[in-house]
Tab-separated table of C-alpha atoms in Angstrom:
chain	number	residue	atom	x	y	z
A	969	UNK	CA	1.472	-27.588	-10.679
A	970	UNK	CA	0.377	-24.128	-12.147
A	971	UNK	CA	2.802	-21.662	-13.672
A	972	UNK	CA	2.348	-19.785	-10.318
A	973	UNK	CA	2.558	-22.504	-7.639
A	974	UNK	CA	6.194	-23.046	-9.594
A	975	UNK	CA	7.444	-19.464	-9.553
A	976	UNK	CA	5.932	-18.548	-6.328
A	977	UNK	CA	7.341	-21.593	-4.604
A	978	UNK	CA	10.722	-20.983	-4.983
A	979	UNK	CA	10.773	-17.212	-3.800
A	980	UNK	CA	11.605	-17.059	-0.469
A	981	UNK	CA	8.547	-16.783	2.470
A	982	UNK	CA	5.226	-18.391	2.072
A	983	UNK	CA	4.570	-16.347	-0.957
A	984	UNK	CA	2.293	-18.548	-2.166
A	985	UNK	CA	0.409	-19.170	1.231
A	986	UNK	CA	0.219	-15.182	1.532
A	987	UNK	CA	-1.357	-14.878	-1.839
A	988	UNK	CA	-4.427	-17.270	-0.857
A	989	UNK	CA	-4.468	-15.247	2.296
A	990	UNK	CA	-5.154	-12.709	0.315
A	991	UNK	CA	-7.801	-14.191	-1.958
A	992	UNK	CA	-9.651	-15.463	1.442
A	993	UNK	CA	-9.875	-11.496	1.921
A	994	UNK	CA	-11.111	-11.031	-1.294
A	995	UNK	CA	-13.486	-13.663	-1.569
A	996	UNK	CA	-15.531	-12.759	1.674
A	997	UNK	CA	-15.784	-9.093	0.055
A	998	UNK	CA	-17.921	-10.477	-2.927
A	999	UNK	CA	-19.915	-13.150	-0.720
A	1000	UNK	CA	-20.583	-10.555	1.791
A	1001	UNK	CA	-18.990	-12.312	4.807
A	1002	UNK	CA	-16.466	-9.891	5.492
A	1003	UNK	CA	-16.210	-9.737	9.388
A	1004	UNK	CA	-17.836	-7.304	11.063
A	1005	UNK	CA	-15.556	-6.109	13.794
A	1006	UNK	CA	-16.693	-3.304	16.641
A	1007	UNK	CA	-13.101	-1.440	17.841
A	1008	UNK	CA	-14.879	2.279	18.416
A	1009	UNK	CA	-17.083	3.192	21.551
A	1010	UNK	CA	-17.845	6.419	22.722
A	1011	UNK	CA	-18.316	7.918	26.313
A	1012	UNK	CA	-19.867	11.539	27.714
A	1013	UNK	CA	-16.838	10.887	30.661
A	1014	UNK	CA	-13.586	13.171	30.255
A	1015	UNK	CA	-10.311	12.069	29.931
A	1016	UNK	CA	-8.282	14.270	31.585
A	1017	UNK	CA	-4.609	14.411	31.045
A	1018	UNK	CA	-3.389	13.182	27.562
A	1019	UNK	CA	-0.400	11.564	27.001
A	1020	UNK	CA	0.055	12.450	23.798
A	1021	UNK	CA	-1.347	15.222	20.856
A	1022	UNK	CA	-1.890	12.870	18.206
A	1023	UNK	CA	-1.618	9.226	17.582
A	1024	UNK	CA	-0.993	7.276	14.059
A	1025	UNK	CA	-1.867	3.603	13.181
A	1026	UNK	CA	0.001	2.317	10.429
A	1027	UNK	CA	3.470	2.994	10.240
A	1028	UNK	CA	4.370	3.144	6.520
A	1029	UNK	CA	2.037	5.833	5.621
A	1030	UNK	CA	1.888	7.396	9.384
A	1031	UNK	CA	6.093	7.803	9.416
A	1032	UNK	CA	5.368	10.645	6.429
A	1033	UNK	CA	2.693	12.368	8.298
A	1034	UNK	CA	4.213	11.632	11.821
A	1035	UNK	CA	7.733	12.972	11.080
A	1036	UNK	CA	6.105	16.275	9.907
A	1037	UNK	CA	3.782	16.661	12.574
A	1038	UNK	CA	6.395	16.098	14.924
A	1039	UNK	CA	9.072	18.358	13.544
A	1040	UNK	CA	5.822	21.234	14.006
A	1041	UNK	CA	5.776	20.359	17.829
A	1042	UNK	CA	3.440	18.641	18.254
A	1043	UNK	CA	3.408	15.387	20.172
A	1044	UNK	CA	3.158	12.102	17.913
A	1045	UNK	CA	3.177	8.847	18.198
A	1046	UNK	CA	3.059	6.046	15.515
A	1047	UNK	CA	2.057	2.546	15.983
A	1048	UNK	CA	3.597	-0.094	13.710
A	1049	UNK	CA	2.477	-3.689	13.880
A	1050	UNK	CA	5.137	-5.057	12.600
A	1051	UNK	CA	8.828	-3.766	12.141
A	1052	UNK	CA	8.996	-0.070	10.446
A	1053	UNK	CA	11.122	-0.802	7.375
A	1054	UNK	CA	10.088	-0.086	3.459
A	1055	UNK	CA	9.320	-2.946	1.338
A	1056	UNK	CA	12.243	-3.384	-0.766
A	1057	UNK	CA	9.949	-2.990	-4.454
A	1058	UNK	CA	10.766	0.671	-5.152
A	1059	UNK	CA	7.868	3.394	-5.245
A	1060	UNK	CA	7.477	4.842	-8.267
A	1061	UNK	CA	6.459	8.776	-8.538
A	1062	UNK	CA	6.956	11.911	-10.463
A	1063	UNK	CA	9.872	13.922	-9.158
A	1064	UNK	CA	7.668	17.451	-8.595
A	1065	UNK	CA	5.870	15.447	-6.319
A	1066	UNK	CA	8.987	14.684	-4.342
A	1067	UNK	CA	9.652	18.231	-3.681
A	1068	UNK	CA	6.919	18.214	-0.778
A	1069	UNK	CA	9.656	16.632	1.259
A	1070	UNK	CA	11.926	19.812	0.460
A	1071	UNK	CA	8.987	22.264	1.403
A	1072	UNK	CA	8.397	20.266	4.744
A	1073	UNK	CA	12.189	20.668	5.320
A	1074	UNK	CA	11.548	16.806	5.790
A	1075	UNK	CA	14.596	15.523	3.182
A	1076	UNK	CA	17.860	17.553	2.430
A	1077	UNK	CA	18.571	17.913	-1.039
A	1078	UNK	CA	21.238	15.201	-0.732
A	1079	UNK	CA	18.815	12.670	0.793
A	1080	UNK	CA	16.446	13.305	-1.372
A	1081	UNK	CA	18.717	12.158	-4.216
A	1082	UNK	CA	19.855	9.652	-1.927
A	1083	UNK	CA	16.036	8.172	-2.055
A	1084	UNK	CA	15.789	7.605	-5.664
A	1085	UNK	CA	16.778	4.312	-6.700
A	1086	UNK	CA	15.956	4.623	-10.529
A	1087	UNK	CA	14.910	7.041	-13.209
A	1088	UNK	CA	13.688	6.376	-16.387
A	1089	UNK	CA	11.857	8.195	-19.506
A	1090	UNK	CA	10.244	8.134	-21.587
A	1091	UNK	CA	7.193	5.669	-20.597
A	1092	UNK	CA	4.678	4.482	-22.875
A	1093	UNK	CA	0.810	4.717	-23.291
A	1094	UNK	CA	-1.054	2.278	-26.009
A	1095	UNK	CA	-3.993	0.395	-26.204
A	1096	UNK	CA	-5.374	-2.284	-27.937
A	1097	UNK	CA	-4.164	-2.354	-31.501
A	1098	UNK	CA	-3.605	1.758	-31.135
A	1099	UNK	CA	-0.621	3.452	-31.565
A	1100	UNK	CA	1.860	4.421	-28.774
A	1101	UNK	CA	2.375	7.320	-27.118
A	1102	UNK	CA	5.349	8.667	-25.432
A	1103	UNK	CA	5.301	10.821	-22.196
A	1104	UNK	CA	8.323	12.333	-19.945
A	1105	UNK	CA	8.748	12.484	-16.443
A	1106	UNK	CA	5.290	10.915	-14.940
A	1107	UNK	CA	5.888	7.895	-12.490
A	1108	UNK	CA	9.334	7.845	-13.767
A	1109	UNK	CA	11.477	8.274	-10.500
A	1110	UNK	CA	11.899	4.790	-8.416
A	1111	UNK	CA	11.856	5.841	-4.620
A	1112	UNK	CA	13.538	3.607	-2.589
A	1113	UNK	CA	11.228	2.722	-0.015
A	1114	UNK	CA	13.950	1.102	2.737
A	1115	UNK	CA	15.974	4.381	3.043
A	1116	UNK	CA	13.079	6.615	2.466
A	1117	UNK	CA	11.880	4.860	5.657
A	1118	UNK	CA	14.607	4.818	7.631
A	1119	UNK	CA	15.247	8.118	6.968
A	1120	UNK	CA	11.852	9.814	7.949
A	1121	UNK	CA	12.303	7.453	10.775
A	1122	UNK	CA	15.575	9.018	12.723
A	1123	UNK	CA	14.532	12.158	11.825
A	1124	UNK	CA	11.590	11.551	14.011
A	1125	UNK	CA	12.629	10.039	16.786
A	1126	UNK	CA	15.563	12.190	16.753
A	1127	UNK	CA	12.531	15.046	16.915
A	1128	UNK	CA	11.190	13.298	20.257
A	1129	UNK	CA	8.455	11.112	18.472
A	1130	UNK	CA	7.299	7.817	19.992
A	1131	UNK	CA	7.488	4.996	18.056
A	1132	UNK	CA	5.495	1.895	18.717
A	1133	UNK	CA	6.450	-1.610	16.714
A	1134	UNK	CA	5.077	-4.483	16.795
A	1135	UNK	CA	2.390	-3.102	18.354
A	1136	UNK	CA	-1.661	-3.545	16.897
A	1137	UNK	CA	-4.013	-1.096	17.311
A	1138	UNK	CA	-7.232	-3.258	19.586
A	1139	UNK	CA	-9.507	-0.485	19.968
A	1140	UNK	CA	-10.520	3.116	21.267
A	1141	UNK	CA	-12.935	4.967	22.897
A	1142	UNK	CA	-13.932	8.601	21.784
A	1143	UNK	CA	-14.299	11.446	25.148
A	1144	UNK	CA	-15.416	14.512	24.787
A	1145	UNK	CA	-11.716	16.007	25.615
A	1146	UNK	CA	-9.910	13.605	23.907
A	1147	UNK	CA	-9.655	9.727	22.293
A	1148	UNK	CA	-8.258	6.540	24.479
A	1149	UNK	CA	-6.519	4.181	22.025
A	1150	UNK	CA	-6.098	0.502	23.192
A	1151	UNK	CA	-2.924	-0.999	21.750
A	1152	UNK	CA	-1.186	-4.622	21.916
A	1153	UNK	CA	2.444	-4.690	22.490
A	1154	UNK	CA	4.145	-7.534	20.449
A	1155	UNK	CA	0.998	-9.969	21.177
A	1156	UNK	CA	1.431	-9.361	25.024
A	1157	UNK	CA	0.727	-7.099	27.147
A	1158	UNK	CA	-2.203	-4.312	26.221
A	1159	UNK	CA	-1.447	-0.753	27.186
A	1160	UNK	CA	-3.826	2.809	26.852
A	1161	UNK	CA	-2.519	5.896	25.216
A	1162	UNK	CA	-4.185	9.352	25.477
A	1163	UNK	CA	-4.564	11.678	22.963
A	1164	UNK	CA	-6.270	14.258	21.232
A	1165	UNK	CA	-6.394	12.986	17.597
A	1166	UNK	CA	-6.042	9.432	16.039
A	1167	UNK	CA	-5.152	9.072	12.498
A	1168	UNK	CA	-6.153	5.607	10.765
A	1169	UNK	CA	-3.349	5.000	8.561
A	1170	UNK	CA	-4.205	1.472	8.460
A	1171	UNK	CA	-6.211	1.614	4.549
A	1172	UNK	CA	-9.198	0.301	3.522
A	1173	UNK	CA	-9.005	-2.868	5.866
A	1174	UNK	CA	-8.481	-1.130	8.678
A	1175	UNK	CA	-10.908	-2.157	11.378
A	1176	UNK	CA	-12.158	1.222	11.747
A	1177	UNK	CA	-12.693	1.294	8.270
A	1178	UNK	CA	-14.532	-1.776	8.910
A	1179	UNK	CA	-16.600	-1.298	11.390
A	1180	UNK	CA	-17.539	2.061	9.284
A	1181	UNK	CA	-18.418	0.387	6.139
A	1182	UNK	CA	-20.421	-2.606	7.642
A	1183	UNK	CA	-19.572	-4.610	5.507
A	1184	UNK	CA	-21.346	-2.910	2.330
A	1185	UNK	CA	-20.069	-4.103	-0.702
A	1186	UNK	CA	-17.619	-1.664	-2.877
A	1187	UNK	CA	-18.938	-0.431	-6.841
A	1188	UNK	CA	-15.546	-1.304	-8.191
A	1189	UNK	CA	-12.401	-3.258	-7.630
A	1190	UNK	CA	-8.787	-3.134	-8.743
A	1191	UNK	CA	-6.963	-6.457	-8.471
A	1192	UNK	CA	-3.230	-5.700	-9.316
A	1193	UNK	CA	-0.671	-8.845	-9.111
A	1194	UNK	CA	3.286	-8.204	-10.608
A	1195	UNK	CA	6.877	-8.598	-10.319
A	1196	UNK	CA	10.314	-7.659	-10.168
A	1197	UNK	CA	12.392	-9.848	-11.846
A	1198	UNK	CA	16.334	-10.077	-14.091
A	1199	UNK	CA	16.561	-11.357	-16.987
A	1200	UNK	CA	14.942	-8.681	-19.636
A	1201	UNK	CA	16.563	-7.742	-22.412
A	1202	UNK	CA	15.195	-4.134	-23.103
A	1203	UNK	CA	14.734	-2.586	-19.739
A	1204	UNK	CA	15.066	1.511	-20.649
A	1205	UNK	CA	11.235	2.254	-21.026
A	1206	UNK	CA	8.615	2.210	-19.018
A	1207	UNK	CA	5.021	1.798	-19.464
A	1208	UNK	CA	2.228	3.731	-18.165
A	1209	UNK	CA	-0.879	2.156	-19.150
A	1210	UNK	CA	-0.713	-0.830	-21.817
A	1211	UNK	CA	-3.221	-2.732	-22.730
A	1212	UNK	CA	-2.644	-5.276	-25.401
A	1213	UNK	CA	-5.297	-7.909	-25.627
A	1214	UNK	CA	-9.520	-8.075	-26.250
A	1215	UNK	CA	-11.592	-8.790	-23.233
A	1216	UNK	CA	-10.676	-12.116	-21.910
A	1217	UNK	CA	-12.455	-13.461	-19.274
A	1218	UNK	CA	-15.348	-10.681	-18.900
A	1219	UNK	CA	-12.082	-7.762	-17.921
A	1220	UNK	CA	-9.880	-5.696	-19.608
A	1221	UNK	CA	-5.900	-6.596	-18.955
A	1222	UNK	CA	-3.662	-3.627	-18.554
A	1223	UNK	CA	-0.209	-3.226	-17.983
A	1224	UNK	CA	2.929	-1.371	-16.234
A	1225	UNK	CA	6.787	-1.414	-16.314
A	1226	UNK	CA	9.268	0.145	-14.415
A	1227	UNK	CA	12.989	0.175	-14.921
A	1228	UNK	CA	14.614	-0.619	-11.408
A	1229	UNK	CA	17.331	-0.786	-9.329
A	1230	UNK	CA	17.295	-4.792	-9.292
A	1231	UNK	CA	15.304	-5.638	-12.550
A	1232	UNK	CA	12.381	-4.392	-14.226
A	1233	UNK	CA	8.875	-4.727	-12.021
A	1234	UNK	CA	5.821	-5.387	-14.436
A	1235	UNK	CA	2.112	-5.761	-13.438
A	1236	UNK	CA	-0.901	-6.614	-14.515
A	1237	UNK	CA	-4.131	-4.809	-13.211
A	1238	UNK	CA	-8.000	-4.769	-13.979
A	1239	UNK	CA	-11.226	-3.424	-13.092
A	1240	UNK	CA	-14.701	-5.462	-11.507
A	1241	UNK	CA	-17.218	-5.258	-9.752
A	1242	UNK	CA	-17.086	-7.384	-6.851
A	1243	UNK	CA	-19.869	-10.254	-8.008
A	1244	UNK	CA	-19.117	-13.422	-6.710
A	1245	UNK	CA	-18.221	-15.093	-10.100
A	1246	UNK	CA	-15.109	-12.393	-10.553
A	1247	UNK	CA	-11.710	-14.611	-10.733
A	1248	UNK	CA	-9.271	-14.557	-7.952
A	1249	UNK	CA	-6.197	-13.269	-7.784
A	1250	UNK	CA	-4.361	-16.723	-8.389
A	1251	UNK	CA	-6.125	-16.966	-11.503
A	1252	UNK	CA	-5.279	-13.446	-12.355
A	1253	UNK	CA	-1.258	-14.332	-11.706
A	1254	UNK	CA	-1.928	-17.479	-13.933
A	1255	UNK	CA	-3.142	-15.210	-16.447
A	1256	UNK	CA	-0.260	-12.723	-15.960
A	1257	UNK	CA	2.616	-15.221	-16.097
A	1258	UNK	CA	0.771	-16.929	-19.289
A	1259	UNK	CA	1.162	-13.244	-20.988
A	1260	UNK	CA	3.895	-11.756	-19.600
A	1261	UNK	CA	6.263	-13.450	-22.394
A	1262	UNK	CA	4.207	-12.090	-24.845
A	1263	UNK	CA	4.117	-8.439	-23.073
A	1264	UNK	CA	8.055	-7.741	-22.531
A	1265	UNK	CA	9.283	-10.464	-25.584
A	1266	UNK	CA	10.856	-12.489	-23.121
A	1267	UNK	CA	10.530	-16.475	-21.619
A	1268	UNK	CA	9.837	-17.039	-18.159
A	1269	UNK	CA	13.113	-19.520	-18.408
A	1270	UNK	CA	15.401	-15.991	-18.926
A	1271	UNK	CA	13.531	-14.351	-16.089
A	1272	UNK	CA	14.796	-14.342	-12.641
A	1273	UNK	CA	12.239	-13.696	-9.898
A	1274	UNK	CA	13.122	-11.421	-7.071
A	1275	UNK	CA	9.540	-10.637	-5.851
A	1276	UNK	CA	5.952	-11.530	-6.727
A	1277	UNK	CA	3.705	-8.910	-5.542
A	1278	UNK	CA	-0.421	-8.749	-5.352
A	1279	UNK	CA	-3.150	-7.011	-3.898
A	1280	UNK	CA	-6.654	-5.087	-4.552
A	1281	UNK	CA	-7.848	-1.692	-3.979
A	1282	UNK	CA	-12.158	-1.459	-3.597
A	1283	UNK	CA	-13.380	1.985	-4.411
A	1284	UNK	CA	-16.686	3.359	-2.737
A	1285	UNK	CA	-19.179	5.451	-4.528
A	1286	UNK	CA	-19.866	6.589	-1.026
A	1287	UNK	CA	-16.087	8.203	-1.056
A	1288	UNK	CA	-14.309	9.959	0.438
A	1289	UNK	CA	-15.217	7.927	4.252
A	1290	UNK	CA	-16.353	10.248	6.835
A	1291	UNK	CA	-16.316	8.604	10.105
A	1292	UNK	CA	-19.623	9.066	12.612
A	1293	UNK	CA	-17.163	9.899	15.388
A	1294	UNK	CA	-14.964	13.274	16.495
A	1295	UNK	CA	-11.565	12.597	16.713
A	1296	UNK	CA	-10.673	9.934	14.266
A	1297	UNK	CA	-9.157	10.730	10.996
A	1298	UNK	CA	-8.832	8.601	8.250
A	1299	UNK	CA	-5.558	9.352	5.371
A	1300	UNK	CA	-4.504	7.050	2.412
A	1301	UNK	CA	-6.361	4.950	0.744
C-alpha cells in the first residue's frame, strides 16, 4: 500500500476513490477523449415573459456575484448542485482585496472580521538553492469559507433571491428576448426558468465550457494536490512560492504554506503540458507525501491529517473564452 492509499484511507469519505475520479478527468484531457457534451441550442422564437433577470450556475462562486446583483435589484437566482456551504480548507487572500465586500456594502465591518479565520506574515519566496525572501501581507489572511458562505447566503435570500440546491444545470436554449435554462431538481423532476442572462459559474468543466472548447486540448496544466494537517512544529510563516528540489520527473516541484485555523495546509503544485506520458495526480501525492518531511522538517508519524485536497487548473492560449452565443456569460476560472 502506497504512502497515499494509507493516509488517504483513513480520512473520512472516499477520499481516495474521489482522487482517481479525478485522475479519470485528467487522463481523458491528455488522450483527447474528453466527452463532448451538447447543453446550448438556439431558437429565432421569443420567449415572452421571464421569470427571472439573471440566472447563476454554480453556487460557490455565483453566491458572491448573486448576493450583489441582488442587493442592486435585480432578480437572481443561483443554482447549486449540491448543498451551498464553504469547504471547510480556509481561502487564503490579501486583506485589500477583502475590502470589495465593504465597497459592495456586501460584509459589515464586524463580519468581515468575523470571516477571517487566520493571519499570518511574513511569507516566504526561495528557489532552488537561492536565498529567501520575505514579503508582508500577500495571501496572508485565511478566509473562512463556511461563514463567508453562509453569510453572503442570508443576506441574499433575505434580499428576495432564489436559491436552487441540489439542483444541476441540464441545458438551455438561447431566444432572441431572453435564455430558457433547463434545470434538475435533486435528480427528479426537471423544471424551465426564464431569464435574461445566465452566468456559468460552473469553471472550466462546466458543460458549456465544454461544449465550447470541443474538446481541444489546453497549452498548459497546473496539477496542485495538499493538505491540512496538526502536528508541525513551526507553524508562524508562510510560504509563497518554494521550490526546493532539481527537476524530477521532467517538472519543477513548488511549494505553499499557510498558517490555519486547524493546522498548517501545505501543497505541492507544477506546470505540464497535457502529453499523455505526464504523471497523475496519485503519483504527484506520492511524490508530495515522500517530500513533505523534508519541506516543513517534520515525519508524517507527528502529522495529523484533517484534509487531503487535489485538483488541476488547464490554461488556454485561446483565453479569455468567448462564447458563440448572446446571453451566456462565463466568470471564474
Amino acid at each position: 500500500m502506497s504512502q497515499t492509499e494509507q493516509i488517504l484511507s483513513q480520512l473520512p469519505g472516499d477520499v481516495l476513490g474521489r482522487l482517481r475520479n479525478a485522475d479519470k478527468v485528467w487522463k481523458a484531457l491528455r488522450d483527447g477523449t474528453t466527452e463532448i457534451p451538447e447543453v446550448i441550442t438556439e431558437t429565432e422564437e421569443g420567449l415572452g415573459t421571464l421569470d427571472l433577470d439573471v440566472v447563476i450556475c454554480g453556487g460557490t462562486l455565483g453566491i458572491l456575484i448573486g448576493a450583489a446583483l441582488q442587493q442592486r435589484g435585480w432578480r437572481v437566482a443561483v443554482v447549486e448542485r449540491g448543498v451551498l456551504r464553504g469547504r471547510d480548507q480556509e481561502w487564503n487572500i490579501s486583506r485589500q482585496e477583502l475590502e470589495v465586500f465593504l465597497e459592495l456594502e456586501l460584509l459589515s465591518t464586524a463580519e468581515l472580521e468575523n470571516a477571517i479565520a487566520s493571519e499570518y506574515n511574513p511569507a516566504r519566496i526561495s528557489f532552488f538553492e537561492g536565498p529567501d525572501f520575505l514579503v508582508n501581507d500577500v495571501l496572508n489572511i485565511g478566509v473562512d469559507p463556511v461563514f463567508l458562505l453562509d453569510t453572503l447566503k442570508a443576506k441574499f435570500l433575505a434580499a428576495g433571491g432564489k436559491l436552487f440546491e441540489k439542483t444541476s444545470f441540464t441545458q438551455a436554449t438561447i431566444h432572441p428576448d431572453g435564455v430558457s435554462i433547463g434545470l434538475k431538481v435533486d435528480q427528479l423532476e426537471d423544471t424551465q426558468v426564464k431569464a435574461r442572462l445566465l452566468i456559468d459559474a460552473m469553471g472550466h468543466f462546466s458543460p458549456i465550457v465544454k461544449q465550447v472548447r470541443q474538446g481541444q486540448k489546453p497549452e498548459g496544466v497546473c496539477l496542485v494536490v495538499g493538505s491540512c494537517a496538526e502536528g508541525y512544529p513551526k507553524n508562524e510563516m508562510g510560504d509563497l512560492i518554494v521550490s526546493f528540489t532539481p527537476i524530477q520527473n521532467q517538472c519543477q516541484y513548488f511549494w505553499e504554506a499557510f498558517p490555519a485555523r486547524d493546522g498548517r495546509t501545505t501543497y505541492l503544485f507544477t506546470y505540464l503540458d497535457a502529453n499523455p506520458e505526464r504523471p497523475s495526480l496519485e503519483f504527484l501525492c506520492d511524490e508530495y507525501f515522500r517530500l513533505l518531511p523534508e519541506y516543513q522538517g517534520v515525519e508524517l508519524s507527528q502529522l495529523d491529517f484533517k484534509r487531503v485536497l487535489f485538483g488541476f487548473f488547464p490554461s488556454y492560449q485561446k483565453s479569455p473564452l468567448r462564447m458563440p452565443w448572446n446571453r451566456i456569460l462565463p466568470i471564474g476560472d
